[in-house]
PDB file of N, CA and C in Angstrom:
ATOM      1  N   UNK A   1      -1.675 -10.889  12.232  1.00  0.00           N
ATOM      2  CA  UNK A   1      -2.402  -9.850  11.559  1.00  0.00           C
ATOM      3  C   UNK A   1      -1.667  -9.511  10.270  1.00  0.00           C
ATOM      4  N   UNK A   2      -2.413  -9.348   9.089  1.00  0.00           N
ATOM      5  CA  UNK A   2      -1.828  -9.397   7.724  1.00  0.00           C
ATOM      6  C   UNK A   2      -1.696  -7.332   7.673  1.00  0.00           C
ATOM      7  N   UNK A   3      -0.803  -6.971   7.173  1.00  0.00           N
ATOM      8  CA  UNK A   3      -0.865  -5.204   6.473  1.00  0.00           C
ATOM      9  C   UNK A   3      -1.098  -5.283   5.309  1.00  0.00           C
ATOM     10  N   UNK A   4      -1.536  -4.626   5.056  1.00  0.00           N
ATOM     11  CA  UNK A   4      -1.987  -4.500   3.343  1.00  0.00           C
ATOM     12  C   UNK A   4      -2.326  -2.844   3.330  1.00  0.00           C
ATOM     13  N   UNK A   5      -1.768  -2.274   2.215  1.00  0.00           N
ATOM     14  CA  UNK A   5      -2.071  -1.098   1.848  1.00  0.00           C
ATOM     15  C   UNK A   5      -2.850  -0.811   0.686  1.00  0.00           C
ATOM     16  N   UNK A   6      -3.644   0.018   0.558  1.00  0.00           N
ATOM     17  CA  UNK A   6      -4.415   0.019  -0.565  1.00  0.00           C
ATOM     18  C   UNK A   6      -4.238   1.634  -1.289  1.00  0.00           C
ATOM     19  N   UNK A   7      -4.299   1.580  -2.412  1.00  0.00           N
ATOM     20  CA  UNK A   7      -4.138   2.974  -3.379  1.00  0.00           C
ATOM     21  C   UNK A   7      -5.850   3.306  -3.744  1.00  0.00           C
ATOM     22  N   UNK A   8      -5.799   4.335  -3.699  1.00  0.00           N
ATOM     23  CA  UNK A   8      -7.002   4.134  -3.991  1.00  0.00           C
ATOM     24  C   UNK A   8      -6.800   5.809  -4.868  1.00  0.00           C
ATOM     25  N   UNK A   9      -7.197   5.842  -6.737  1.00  0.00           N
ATOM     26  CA  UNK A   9      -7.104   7.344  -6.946  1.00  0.00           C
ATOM     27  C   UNK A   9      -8.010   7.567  -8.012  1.00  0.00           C
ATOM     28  N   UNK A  10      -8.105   8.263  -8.537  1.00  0.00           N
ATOM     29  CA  UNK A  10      -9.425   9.021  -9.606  1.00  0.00           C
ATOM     30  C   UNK A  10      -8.936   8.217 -11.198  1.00  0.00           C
ATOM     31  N   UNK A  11      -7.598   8.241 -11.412  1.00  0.00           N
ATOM     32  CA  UNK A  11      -7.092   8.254 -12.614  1.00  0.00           C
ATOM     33  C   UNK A  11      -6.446   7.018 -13.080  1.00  0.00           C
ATOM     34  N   UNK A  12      -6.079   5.651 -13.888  1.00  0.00           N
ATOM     35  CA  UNK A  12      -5.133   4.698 -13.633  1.00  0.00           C
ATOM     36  C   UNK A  12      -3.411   5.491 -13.297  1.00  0.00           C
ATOM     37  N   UNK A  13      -3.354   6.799 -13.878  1.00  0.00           N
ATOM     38  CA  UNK A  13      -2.241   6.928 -13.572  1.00  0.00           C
ATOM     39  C   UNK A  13      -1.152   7.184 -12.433  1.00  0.00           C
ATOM     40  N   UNK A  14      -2.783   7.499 -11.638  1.00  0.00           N
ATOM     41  CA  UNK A  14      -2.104   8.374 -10.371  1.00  0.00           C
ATOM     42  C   UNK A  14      -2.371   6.906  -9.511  1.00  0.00           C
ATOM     43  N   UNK A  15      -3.263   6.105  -9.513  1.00  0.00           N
ATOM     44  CA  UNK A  15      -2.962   4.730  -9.272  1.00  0.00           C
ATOM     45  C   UNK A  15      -1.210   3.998  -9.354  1.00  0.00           C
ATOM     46  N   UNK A  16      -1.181   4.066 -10.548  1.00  0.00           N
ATOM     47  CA  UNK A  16       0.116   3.465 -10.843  1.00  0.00           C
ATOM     48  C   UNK A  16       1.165   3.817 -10.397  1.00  0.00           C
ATOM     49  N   UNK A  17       1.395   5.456 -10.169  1.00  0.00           N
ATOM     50  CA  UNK A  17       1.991   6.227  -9.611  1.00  0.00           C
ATOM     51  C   UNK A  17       2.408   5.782  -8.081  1.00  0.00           C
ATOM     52  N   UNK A  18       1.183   5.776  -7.624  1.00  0.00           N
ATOM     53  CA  UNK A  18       0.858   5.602  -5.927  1.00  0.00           C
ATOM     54  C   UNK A  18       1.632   4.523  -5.585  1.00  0.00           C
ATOM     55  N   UNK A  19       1.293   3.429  -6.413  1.00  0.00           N
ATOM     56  CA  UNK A  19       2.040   1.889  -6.215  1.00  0.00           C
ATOM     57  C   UNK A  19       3.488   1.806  -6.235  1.00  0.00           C
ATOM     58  N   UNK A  20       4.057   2.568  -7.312  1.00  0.00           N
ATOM     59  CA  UNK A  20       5.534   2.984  -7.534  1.00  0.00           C
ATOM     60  C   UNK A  20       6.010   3.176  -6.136  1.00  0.00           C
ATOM     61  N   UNK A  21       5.308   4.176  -5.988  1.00  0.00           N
ATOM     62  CA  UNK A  21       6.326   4.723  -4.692  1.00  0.00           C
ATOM     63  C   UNK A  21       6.236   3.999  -3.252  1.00  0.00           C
ATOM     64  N   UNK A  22       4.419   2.912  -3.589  1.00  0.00           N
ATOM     65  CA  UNK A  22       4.922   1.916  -2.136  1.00  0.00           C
ATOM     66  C   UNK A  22       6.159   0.938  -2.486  1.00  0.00           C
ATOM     67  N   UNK A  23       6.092   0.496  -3.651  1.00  0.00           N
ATOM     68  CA  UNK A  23       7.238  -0.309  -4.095  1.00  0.00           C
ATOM     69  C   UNK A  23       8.740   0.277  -3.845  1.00  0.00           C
ATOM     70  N   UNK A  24       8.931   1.515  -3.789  1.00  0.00           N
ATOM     71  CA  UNK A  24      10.145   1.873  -3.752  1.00  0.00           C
ATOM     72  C   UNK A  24      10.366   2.083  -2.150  1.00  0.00           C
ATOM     73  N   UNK A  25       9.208   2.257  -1.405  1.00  0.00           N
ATOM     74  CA  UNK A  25       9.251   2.105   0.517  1.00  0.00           C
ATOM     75  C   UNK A  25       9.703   0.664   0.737  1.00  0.00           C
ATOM     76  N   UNK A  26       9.460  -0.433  -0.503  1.00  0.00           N
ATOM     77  CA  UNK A  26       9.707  -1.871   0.367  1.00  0.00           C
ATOM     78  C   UNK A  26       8.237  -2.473   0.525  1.00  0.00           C
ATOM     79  N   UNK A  27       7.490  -1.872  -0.597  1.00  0.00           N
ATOM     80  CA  UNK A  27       6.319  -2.501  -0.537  1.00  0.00           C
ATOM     81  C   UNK A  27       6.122  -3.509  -1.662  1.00  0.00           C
ATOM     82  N   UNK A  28       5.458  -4.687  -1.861  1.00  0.00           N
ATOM     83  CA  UNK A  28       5.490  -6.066  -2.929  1.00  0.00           C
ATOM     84  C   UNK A  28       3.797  -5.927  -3.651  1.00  0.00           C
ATOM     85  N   UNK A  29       3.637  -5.044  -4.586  1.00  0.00           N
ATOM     86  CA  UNK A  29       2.247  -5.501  -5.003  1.00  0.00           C
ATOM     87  C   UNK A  29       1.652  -6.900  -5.335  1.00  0.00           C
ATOM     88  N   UNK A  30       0.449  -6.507  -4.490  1.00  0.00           N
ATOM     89  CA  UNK A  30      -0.332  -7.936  -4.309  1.00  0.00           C
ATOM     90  C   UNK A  30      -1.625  -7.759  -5.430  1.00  0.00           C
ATOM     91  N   UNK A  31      -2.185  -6.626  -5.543  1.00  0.00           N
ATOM     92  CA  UNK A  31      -3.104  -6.418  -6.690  1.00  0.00           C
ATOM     93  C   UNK A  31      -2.739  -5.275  -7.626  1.00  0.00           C
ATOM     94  N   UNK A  32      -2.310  -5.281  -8.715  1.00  0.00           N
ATOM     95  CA  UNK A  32      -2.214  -4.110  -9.977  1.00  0.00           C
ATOM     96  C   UNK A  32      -3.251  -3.335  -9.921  1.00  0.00           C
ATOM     97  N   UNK A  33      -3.468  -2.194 -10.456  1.00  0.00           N
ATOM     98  CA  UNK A  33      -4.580  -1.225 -10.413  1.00  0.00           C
ATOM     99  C   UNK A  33      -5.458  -2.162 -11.607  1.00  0.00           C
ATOM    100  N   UNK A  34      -6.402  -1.739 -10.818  1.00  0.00           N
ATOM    101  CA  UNK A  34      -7.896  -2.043 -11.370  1.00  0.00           C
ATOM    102  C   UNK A  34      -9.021  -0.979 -11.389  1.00  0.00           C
ATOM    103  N   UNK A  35      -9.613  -0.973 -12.618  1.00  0.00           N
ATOM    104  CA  UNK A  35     -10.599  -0.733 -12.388  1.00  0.00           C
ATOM    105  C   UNK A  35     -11.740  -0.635 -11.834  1.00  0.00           C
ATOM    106  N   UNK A  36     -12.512  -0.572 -10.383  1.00  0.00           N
ATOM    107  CA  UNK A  36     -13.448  -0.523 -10.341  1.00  0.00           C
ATOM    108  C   UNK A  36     -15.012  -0.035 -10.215  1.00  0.00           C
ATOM    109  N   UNK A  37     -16.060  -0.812 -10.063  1.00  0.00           N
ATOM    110  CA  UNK A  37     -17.609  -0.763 -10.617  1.00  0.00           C
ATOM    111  C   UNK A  37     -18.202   0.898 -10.436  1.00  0.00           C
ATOM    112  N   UNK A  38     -17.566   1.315  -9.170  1.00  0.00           N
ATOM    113  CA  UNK A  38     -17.752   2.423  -8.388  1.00  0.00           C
ATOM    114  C   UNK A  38     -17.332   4.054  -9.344  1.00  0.00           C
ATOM    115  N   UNK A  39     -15.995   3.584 -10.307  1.00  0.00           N
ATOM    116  CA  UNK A  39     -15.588   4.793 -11.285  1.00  0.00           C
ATOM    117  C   UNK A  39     -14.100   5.317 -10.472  1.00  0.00           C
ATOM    118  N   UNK A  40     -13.578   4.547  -9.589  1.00  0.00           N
ATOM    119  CA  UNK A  40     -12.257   4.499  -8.883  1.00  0.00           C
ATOM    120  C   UNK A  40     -11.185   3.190  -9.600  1.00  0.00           C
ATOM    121  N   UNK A  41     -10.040   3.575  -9.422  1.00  0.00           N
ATOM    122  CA  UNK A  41      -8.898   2.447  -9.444  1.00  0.00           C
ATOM    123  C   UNK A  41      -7.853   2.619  -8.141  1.00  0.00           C
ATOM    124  N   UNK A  42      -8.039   1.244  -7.933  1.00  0.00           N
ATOM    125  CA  UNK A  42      -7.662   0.484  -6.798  1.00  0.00           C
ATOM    126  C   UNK A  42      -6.232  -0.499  -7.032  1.00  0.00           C
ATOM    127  N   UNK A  43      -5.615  -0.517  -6.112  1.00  0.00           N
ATOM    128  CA  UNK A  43      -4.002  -1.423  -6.240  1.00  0.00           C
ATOM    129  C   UNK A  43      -3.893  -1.747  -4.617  1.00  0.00           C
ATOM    130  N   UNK A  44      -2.919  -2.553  -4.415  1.00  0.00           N
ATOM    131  CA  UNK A  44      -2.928  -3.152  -3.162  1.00  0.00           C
ATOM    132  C   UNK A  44      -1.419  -3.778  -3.206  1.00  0.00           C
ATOM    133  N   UNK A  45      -0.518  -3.870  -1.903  1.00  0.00           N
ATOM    134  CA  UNK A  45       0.375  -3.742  -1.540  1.00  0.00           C
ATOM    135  C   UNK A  45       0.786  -4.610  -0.094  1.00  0.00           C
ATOM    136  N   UNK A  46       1.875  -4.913   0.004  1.00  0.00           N
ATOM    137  CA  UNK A  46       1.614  -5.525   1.686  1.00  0.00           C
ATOM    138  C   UNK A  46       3.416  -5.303   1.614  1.00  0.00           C
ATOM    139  N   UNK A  47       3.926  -5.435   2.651  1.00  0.00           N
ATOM    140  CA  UNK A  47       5.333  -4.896   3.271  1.00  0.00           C
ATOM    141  C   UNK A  47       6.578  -6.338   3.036  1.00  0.00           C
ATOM    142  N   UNK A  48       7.736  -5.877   2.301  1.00  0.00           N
ATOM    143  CA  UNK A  48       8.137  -7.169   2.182  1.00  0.00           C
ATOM    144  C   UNK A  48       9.373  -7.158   3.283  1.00  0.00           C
ATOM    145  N   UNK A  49       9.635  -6.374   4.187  1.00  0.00           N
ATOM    146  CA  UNK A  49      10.538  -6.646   5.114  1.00  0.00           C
ATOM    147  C   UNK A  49       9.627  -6.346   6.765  1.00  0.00           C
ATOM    148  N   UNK A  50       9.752  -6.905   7.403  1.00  0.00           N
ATOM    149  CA  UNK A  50       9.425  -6.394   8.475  1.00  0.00           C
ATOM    150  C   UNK A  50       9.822  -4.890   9.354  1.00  0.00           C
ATOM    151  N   UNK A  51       8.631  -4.149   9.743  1.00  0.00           N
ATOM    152  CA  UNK A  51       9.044  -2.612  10.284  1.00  0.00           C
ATOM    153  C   UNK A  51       9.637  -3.115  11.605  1.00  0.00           C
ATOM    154  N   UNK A  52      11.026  -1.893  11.380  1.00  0.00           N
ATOM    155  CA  UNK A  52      11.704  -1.865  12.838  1.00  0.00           C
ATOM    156  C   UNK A  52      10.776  -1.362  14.048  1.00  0.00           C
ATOM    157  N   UNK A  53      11.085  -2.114  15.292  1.00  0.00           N
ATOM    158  CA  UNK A  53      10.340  -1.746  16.541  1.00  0.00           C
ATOM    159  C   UNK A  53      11.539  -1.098  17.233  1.00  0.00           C
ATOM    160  N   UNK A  54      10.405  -0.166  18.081  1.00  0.00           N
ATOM    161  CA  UNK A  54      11.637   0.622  19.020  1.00  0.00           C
ATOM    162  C   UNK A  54      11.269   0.577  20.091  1.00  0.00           C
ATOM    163  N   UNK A  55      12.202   0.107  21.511  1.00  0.00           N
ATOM    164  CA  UNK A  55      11.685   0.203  22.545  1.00  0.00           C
ATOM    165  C   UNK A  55      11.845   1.193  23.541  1.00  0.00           C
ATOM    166  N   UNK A  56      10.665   2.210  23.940  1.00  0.00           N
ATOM    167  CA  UNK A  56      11.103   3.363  24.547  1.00  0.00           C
ATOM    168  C   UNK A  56      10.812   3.330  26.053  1.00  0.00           C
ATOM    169  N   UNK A  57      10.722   2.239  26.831  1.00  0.00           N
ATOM    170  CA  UNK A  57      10.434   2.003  27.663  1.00  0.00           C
ATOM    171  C   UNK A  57       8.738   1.887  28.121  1.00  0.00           C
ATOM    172  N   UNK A  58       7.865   1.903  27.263  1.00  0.00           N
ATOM    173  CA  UNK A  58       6.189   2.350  27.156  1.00  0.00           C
ATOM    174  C   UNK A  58       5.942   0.960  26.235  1.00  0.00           C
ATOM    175  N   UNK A  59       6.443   0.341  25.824  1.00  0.00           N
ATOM    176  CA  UNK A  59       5.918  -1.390  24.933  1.00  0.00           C
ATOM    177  C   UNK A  59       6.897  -1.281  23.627  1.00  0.00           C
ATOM    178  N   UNK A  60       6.774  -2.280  22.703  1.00  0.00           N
ATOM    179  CA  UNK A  60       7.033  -2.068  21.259  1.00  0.00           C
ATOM    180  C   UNK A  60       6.178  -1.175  20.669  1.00  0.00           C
ATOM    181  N   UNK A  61       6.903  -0.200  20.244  1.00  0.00           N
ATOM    182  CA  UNK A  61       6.087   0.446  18.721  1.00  0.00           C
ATOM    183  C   UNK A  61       6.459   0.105  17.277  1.00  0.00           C
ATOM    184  N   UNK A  62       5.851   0.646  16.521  1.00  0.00           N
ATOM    185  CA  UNK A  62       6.360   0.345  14.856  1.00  0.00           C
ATOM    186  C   UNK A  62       6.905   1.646  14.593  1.00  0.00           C
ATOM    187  N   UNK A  63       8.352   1.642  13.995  1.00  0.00           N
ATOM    188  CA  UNK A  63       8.763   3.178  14.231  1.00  0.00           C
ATOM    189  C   UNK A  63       8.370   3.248  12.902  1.00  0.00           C
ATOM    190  N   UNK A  64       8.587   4.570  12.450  1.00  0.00           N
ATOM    191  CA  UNK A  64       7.996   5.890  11.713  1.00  0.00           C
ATOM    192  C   UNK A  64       6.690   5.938  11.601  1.00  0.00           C
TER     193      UNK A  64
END
């Protein structure tokens, strides 16, 4: 199963913004903000380290 995060905001800036700060979680943009048809801008993101699992005796989770 692929993660991908998506930004989704009113303004390019607050777009650009949004992306910053997945990038600074450890996130790798996969699409730059864009414009789109709808009057939104859109960016996209996916995880470049794998999330730690914790086992609490109940299965693996994805911690935080």
């Amino acid at each position: 199963m692929a993660i991908r995060v998506s930004i989704q905001a009113d303004t390019e800036d607050e777009c650009v913004e949004g992306l910053a700060q997945l990038v600074d979680a450890g996130f790798q943009p996969v699409m730059m903000p864009r414009y789109m048809t709808d009057g939104r801008w859109l960016a996209r993101a996916v995880p470049t380290r794998k999330a730690p699992t914790v086992d609490d005796g109940q299965g693996l989770e994805v911690a935080g």
